[in-house]
Amino acid sequence: FCINPIAINDQVKTVGELEILHFLDDEYKTGEGLLIDARTPSWHSKGTIPGSVNIPFTIFGESHNNPELKSAMAQLGVSKTSSGWNFKNAKKLMLWCNGSWCGQSPRAIRNLIDLGYPAKKLHWYRGGMQNWNTLGLTMVK
């Protein structure tokens, strides 16, 4: 583990808690976006941000033919074609993990970009669970 930079990619917006709350009120409620807890299931089971779906970061590094990757991409509005992935209906994603020292969501974001996911549709909550808990915000198990 090491401290991550403020920005992962020039097109991926780094966000804070208020942006997460606005995202839940807007894109999440309309089905246009997903809040992704990119941590492994053992971390996720300890508690998560309300509204989050757990898609572990490791899945986005799998082979294109891996059923788990195909299932995860379908959740994101992405379909598999004979020539690759179709991102026409890709959702806006807000990814997070344990905090600025955790590399799980940055790795998920880099792998999504490598798969062709539009970087402008990706957002990163750098503070993750560490900041969320420090601020006393609601957590669910």
Coordinates of N, CA and C in Angstrom, one line a residue:
F1 N 0.8 -1.2 0.0 CA 0.0 0.0 0.0 C 0.9 1.2 0.0
C2 N 0.5 2.2 -0.7 CA 1.2 3.5 -0.7 C 0.1 4.6 -1.1
I3 N 0.5 5.8 -0.8 CA -0.4 6.9 -1.1 C -0.6 7.1 -2.6
N4 N -1.8 7.3 -3.0 CA -2.1 7.5 -4.4 C -2.1 9.0 -4.7
P5 N -1.9 9.3 -6.0 CA -1.9 10.7 -6.4 C -3.4 11.2 -6.4
I6 N -3.6 12.5 -6.5 CA -4.9 13.1 -6.5 C -5.7 12.6 -7.8
A7 N -5.0 12.5 -8.9 CA -5.6 12.1 -10.2 C -5.0 10.8 -10.7
I8 N -5.9 10.0 -11.2 CA -5.5 8.7 -11.8 C -5.2 8.9 -13.2
N9 N -6.1 9.7 -13.9 CA -6.0 9.9 -15.3 C -6.6 11.3 -15.5
D10 N -6.1 12.0 -16.6 CA -6.6 13.4 -16.8 C -8.1 13.4 -17.1
Q11 N -8.7 12.4 -17.5 CA -10.2 12.4 -17.8 C -11.0 11.8 -16.7
V12 N -10.4 11.2 -15.7 CA -11.1 10.6 -14.6 C -11.2 11.7 -13.5
K13 N -12.4 12.1 -13.1 CA -12.5 13.1 -12.1 C -12.4 12.5 -10.7
T14 N -11.6 13.1 -9.8 CA -11.5 12.7 -8.4 C -12.6 13.5 -7.7
V15 N -13.3 12.8 -6.8 CA -14.5 13.4 -6.1 C -14.4 13.3 -4.6
G16 N -15.2 14.0 -3.9 CA -15.3 14.0 -2.5 C -16.7 13.5 -2.1
E17 N -17.0 13.6 -0.8 CA -18.2 13.1 -0.2 C -19.5 13.8 -0.8
L18 N -19.5 15.1 -0.9 CA -20.6 15.7 -1.5 C -21.0 15.3 -2.9
E19 N -19.9 15.0 -3.7 CA -20.2 14.5 -5.0 C -20.8 13.1 -5.0
I20 N -20.4 12.3 -4.0 CA -21.0 11.0 -3.9 C -22.5 11.1 -3.6
L21 N -22.8 12.0 -2.6 CA -24.2 12.2 -2.2 C -25.0 12.7 -3.4
H22 N -24.5 13.7 -4.2 CA -25.2 14.2 -5.3 C -25.4 13.1 -6.4
F23 N -24.4 12.3 -6.6 CA -24.4 11.2 -7.5 C -25.5 10.2 -7.1
L24 N -25.6 9.9 -5.9 CA -26.7 9.0 -5.4 C -28.1 9.6 -5.7
D25 N -28.2 10.9 -5.5 CA -29.5 11.6 -5.7 C -29.8 11.7 -7.2
D26 N -28.8 11.7 -8.0 CA -29.0 12.0 -9.5 C -28.9 10.7 -10.3
E27 N -27.6 10.4 -10.7 CA -27.4 9.3 -11.6 C -27.8 8.0 -11.1
Y28 N -27.5 7.7 -9.8 CA -27.9 6.4 -9.2 C -29.4 6.2 -9.3
K29 N -30.2 7.2 -8.8 CA -31.6 7.0 -8.8 C -32.2 6.8 -10.1
T30 N -31.6 7.4 -11.2 CA -32.2 7.3 -12.5 C -31.7 6.1 -13.2
G31 N -30.7 5.4 -12.6 CA -30.2 4.2 -13.3 C -29.1 4.5 -14.3
E32 N -28.7 5.8 -14.3 CA -27.6 6.2 -15.3 C -26.2 5.9 -14.7
G33 N -26.1 5.7 -13.4 CA -24.8 5.5 -12.8 C -24.8 4.4 -11.7
L34 N -23.6 4.0 -11.4 CA -23.4 3.0 -10.4 C -22.3 3.4 -9.4
L35 N -22.5 3.2 -8.2 CA -21.5 3.5 -7.1 C -20.9 2.1 -6.9
I36 N -19.6 2.0 -7.2 CA -18.9 0.7 -7.1 C -17.9 0.7 -5.9
D37 N -18.1 -0.3 -5.0 CA -17.2 -0.6 -4.0 C -16.2 -1.6 -4.6
A38 N -15.0 -1.2 -5.0 CA -14.1 -2.0 -5.7 C -13.2 -2.9 -4.8
R39 N -13.5 -2.9 -3.6 CA -12.8 -3.7 -2.6 C -13.1 -5.2 -2.7
T40 N -12.2 -6.0 -2.2 CA -12.5 -7.5 -2.2 C -13.7 -7.7 -1.3
P41 N -14.3 -8.9 -1.5 CA -15.5 -9.2 -0.6 C -15.3 -9.2 0.9
S42 N -14.1 -9.6 1.3 CA -13.8 -9.5 2.8 C -13.8 -8.1 3.3
W43 N -13.4 -7.1 2.6 CA -13.5 -5.7 3.0 C -14.9 -5.3 2.9
H44 N -15.6 -5.6 1.8 CA -17.0 -5.2 1.6 C -17.9 -5.6 2.7
S45 N -17.7 -6.9 3.2 CA -18.5 -7.4 4.2 C -18.4 -6.7 5.6
K46 N -17.4 -5.9 5.8 CA -17.2 -5.2 7.0 C -18.0 -3.9 7.0
G47 N -18.5 -3.5 5.9 CA -19.4 -2.3 5.8 C -19.1 -1.6 4.5
T48 N -20.1 -0.9 4.0 CA -20.0 -0.2 2.7 C -20.8 1.0 2.7
I49 N -20.6 1.9 1.7 CA -21.3 3.1 1.5 C -22.7 2.7 1.0
P50 N -23.8 3.2 1.6 CA -25.1 2.8 1.1 C -25.3 3.1 -0.4
G51 N -25.9 2.1 -1.1 CA -26.1 2.3 -2.6 C -25.0 1.6 -3.4
S52 N -23.9 1.2 -2.7 CA -22.8 0.6 -3.4 C -23.1 -0.8 -3.9
V53 N -22.5 -1.1 -5.0 CA -22.5 -2.5 -5.5 C -21.1 -3.0 -5.4
N54 N -20.8 -4.2 -4.9 CA -19.5 -4.7 -4.8 C -19.1 -5.4 -6.1
I55 N -18.1 -4.8 -6.8 CA -17.5 -5.5 -7.9 C -16.0 -5.3 -7.7
P56 N -15.4 -6.4 -7.1 CA -14.0 -6.4 -6.8 C -13.1 -6.0 -7.9
F57 N -12.1 -5.2 -7.6 CA -11.1 -4.7 -8.6 C -10.5 -5.8 -9.5
T58 N -10.3 -7.0 -8.9 CA -9.7 -8.1 -9.7 C -10.5 -8.5 -10.9
I59 N -11.8 -8.3 -10.9 CA -12.6 -8.8 -12.0 C -12.3 -8.0 -13.3
F60 N -11.9 -6.8 -13.2 CA -11.7 -6.0 -14.4 C -10.3 -6.3 -15.0
G61 N -9.6 -7.1 -14.4 CA -8.3 -7.6 -15.0 C -8.4 -8.9 -15.6
E62 N -9.6 -9.5 -15.6 CA -9.7 -10.9 -16.1 C -9.8 -10.9 -17.6
S63 N -9.7 -12.1 -18.2 CA -9.8 -12.3 -19.6 C -11.1 -11.8 -20.1
H64 N -11.2 -11.4 -21.3 CA -12.4 -10.9 -22.0 C -13.5 -11.9 -22.0
N65 N -13.1 -13.2 -22.0 CA -14.1 -14.3 -22.0 C -14.5 -14.8 -20.7
N66 N -14.0 -14.2 -19.6 CA -14.3 -14.7 -18.3 C -15.7 -14.3 -17.9
P67 N -16.5 -15.3 -17.5 CA -17.9 -15.1 -17.2 C -18.2 -14.0 -16.1
E68 N -17.3 -13.9 -15.1 CA -17.4 -12.9 -14.1 C -17.2 -11.5 -14.7
L69 N -16.3 -11.3 -15.6 CA -16.1 -10.0 -16.3 C -17.3 -9.7 -17.1
K70 N -17.7 -10.6 -17.9 CA -18.9 -10.4 -18.7 C -20.1 -10.0 -17.9
S71 N -20.3 -10.6 -16.8 CA -21.4 -10.3 -15.9 C -21.3 -8.9 -15.3
A72 N -20.1 -8.6 -14.9 CA -19.8 -7.2 -14.3 C -20.0 -6.2 -15.4
M73 N -19.5 -6.4 -16.6 CA -19.6 -5.4 -17.6 C -21.1 -5.2 -18.0
A74 N -21.9 -6.3 -18.0 CA -23.3 -6.1 -18.2 C -24.0 -5.2 -17.2
Q75 N -23.6 -5.3 -15.9 CA -24.1 -4.4 -14.9 C -23.8 -3.0 -15.2
L76 N -22.6 -2.8 -15.8 CA -22.2 -1.4 -16.2 C -22.8 -0.9 -17.4
G77 N -23.7 -1.7 -18.1 CA -24.3 -1.2 -19.3 C -23.5 -1.5 -20.6
V78 N -22.5 -2.4 -20.4 CA -21.6 -2.7 -21.5 C -21.9 -4.1 -22.0
S79 N -22.0 -4.3 -23.3 CA -22.2 -5.6 -23.9 C -21.0 -6.1 -24.6
K80 N -20.9 -7.4 -24.7 CA -19.8 -8.1 -25.4 C -20.2 -8.3 -26.9
T81 N -19.3 -8.0 -27.8 CA -19.6 -8.2 -29.2 C -18.5 -9.1 -29.8
S82 N -18.6 -9.5 -31.0 CA -17.6 -10.4 -31.6 C -16.2 -9.6 -31.7
S83 N -16.3 -8.3 -31.8 CA -15.0 -7.6 -32.0 C -14.6 -6.9 -30.7
G84 N -15.2 -7.1 -29.6 CA -14.8 -6.5 -28.3 C -16.0 -6.1 -27.4
W85 N -15.9 -4.9 -26.9 CA -17.0 -4.4 -26.0 C -17.7 -3.3 -26.7
N86 N -19.0 -3.2 -26.4 CA -19.8 -2.1 -26.9 C -20.1 -1.2 -25.7
F87 N -19.6 0.0 -25.7 CA -19.8 1.0 -24.6 C -20.9 2.0 -24.8
K88 N -21.7 1.8 -25.9 CA -22.7 2.7 -26.2 C -23.6 3.1 -25.0
N89 N -24.0 2.1 -24.2 CA -24.9 2.4 -23.1 C -24.1 2.3 -21.7
A90 N -22.8 2.5 -21.8 CA -22.0 2.5 -20.5 C -22.5 3.5 -19.5
K91 N -22.6 3.0 -18.3 CA -23.1 3.9 -17.2 C -21.9 4.8 -16.7
K92 N -22.3 5.9 -16.0 CA -21.4 6.7 -15.3 C -21.0 5.9 -14.0
L93 N -19.7 5.8 -13.7 CA -19.3 5.0 -12.6 C -18.6 5.9 -11.6
M94 N -18.9 5.6 -10.3 CA -18.2 6.2 -9.2 C -17.5 5.1 -8.4
L95 N -16.2 5.0 -8.5 CA -15.5 3.9 -7.8 C -14.8 4.3 -6.6
W96 N -14.7 3.4 -5.6 CA -14.0 3.8 -4.4 C -13.4 2.5 -3.7
C97 N -12.5 2.7 -2.8 CA -12.0 1.5 -2.0 C -11.8 2.0 -0.6
N98 N -10.6 1.6 0.0 CA -10.4 1.9 1.4 C -9.9 3.3 1.7
G99 N -9.3 4.0 0.8 CA -8.8 5.3 1.0 C -7.6 5.7 0.1
S100 N -7.0 6.8 0.4 CA -5.9 7.3 -0.5 C -4.7 6.4 -0.5
W101 N -4.6 5.5 0.4 CA -3.4 4.5 0.5 C -3.8 3.2 -0.2
C102 N -5.0 3.0 -0.6 CA -5.5 1.7 -1.1 C -5.4 1.8 -2.6
G103 N -4.9 0.7 -3.2 CA -4.8 0.7 -4.7 C -5.9 -0.1 -5.4
Q104 N -7.0 -0.5 -4.7 CA -8.0 -1.4 -5.3 C -8.8 -0.6 -6.4
S105 N -9.4 0.5 -6.0 CA -10.2 1.3 -7.0 C -9.3 1.9 -8.1
P106 N -8.1 2.4 -7.8 CA -7.3 2.9 -8.9 C -6.9 1.8 -9.9
R107 N -6.7 0.6 -9.4 CA -6.4 -0.5 -10.3 C -7.6 -0.9 -11.2
A108 N -8.8 -0.9 -10.5 CA -10.1 -1.2 -11.3 C -10.2 -0.1 -12.4
I109 N -10.0 1.1 -12.1 CA -10.2 2.2 -13.0 C -9.2 2.1 -14.2
R110 N -7.9 1.8 -13.9 CA -6.9 1.6 -15.0 C -7.3 0.4 -15.8
N111 N -7.8 -0.7 -15.2 CA -8.2 -1.8 -16.0 C -9.4 -1.6 -16.9
L112 N -10.4 -0.8 -16.3 CA -11.6 -0.4 -17.1 C -11.1 0.4 -18.3
I113 N -10.2 1.3 -18.1 CA -9.8 2.2 -19.3 C -9.1 1.3 -20.3
D114 N -8.3 0.3 -19.8 CA -7.6 -0.6 -20.7 C -8.6 -1.5 -21.5
L115 N -9.7 -1.7 -20.9 CA -10.8 -2.5 -21.6 C -11.5 -1.6 -22.6
G116 N -11.3 -0.3 -22.6 CA -12.0 0.6 -23.5 C -13.1 1.5 -22.9
Y117 N -13.3 1.3 -21.6 CA -14.4 2.1 -20.9 C -14.1 3.6 -21.1
P118 N -15.1 4.4 -21.4 CA -14.8 5.8 -21.6 C -14.4 6.5 -20.3
A119 N -13.1 7.0 -20.2 CA -12.6 7.5 -19.0 C -13.4 8.7 -18.5
K120 N -14.1 9.4 -19.4 CA -14.9 10.6 -19.0 C -16.1 10.1 -18.2
K121 N -16.5 8.8 -18.2 CA -17.6 8.3 -17.4 C -17.2 7.7 -16.1
L122 N -15.9 7.8 -15.8 CA -15.3 7.2 -14.6 C -15.0 8.3 -13.6
H123 N -15.4 8.1 -12.3 CA -15.1 9.0 -11.2 C -14.5 8.2 -10.1
W124 N -13.6 8.9 -9.4 CA -12.9 8.2 -8.3 C -13.1 8.9 -7.0
Y125 N -13.6 8.2 -6.0 CA -13.7 8.8 -4.6 C -12.4 8.3 -3.9
R126 N -11.4 9.2 -3.9 CA -10.1 8.9 -3.4 C -10.1 8.6 -1.9
G127 N -10.9 9.3 -1.2 CA -11.0 9.2 0.3 C -11.5 7.9 0.8
G128 N -12.3 7.2 0.0 CA -12.8 5.9 0.3 C -13.4 5.7 1.7
M129 N -13.4 4.5 2.1 CA -14.1 4.2 3.4 C -13.4 4.9 4.6
Q130 N -12.1 5.1 4.5 CA -11.4 5.8 5.5 C -12.0 7.2 5.8
N131 N -12.1 8.0 4.7 CA -12.7 9.3 4.9 C -14.2 9.3 5.3
W132 N -14.9 8.3 4.6 CA -16.3 8.2 4.9 C -16.6 7.9 6.4
N133 N -15.8 7.0 7.0 CA -15.9 6.7 8.4 C -15.5 7.9 9.3
T134 N -14.4 8.5 8.9 CA -13.9 9.6 9.7 C -14.9 10.7 9.8
L135 N -15.7 10.9 8.8 CA -16.8 12.0 8.8 C -18.0 11.5 9.5
G136 N -18.1 10.2 9.9 CA -19.3 9.7 10.6 C -20.5 9.5 9.6
L137 N -20.2 9.3 8.4 CA -21.3 9.1 7.4 C -21.8 7.7 7.5
T138 N -23.1 7.5 7.1 CA -23.7 6.2 7.2 C -23.0 5.1 6.4
M139 N -22.9 3.9 7.1 CA -22.3 2.8 6.5 C -23.3 1.6 6.7
V140 N -23.4 0.7 5.7 CA -24.3 -0.5 5.9 C -23.5 -1.8 5.7
K141 N -24.0 -2.8 6.3 CA -23.4 -4.2 6.1 C -24.3 -5.1 5.3

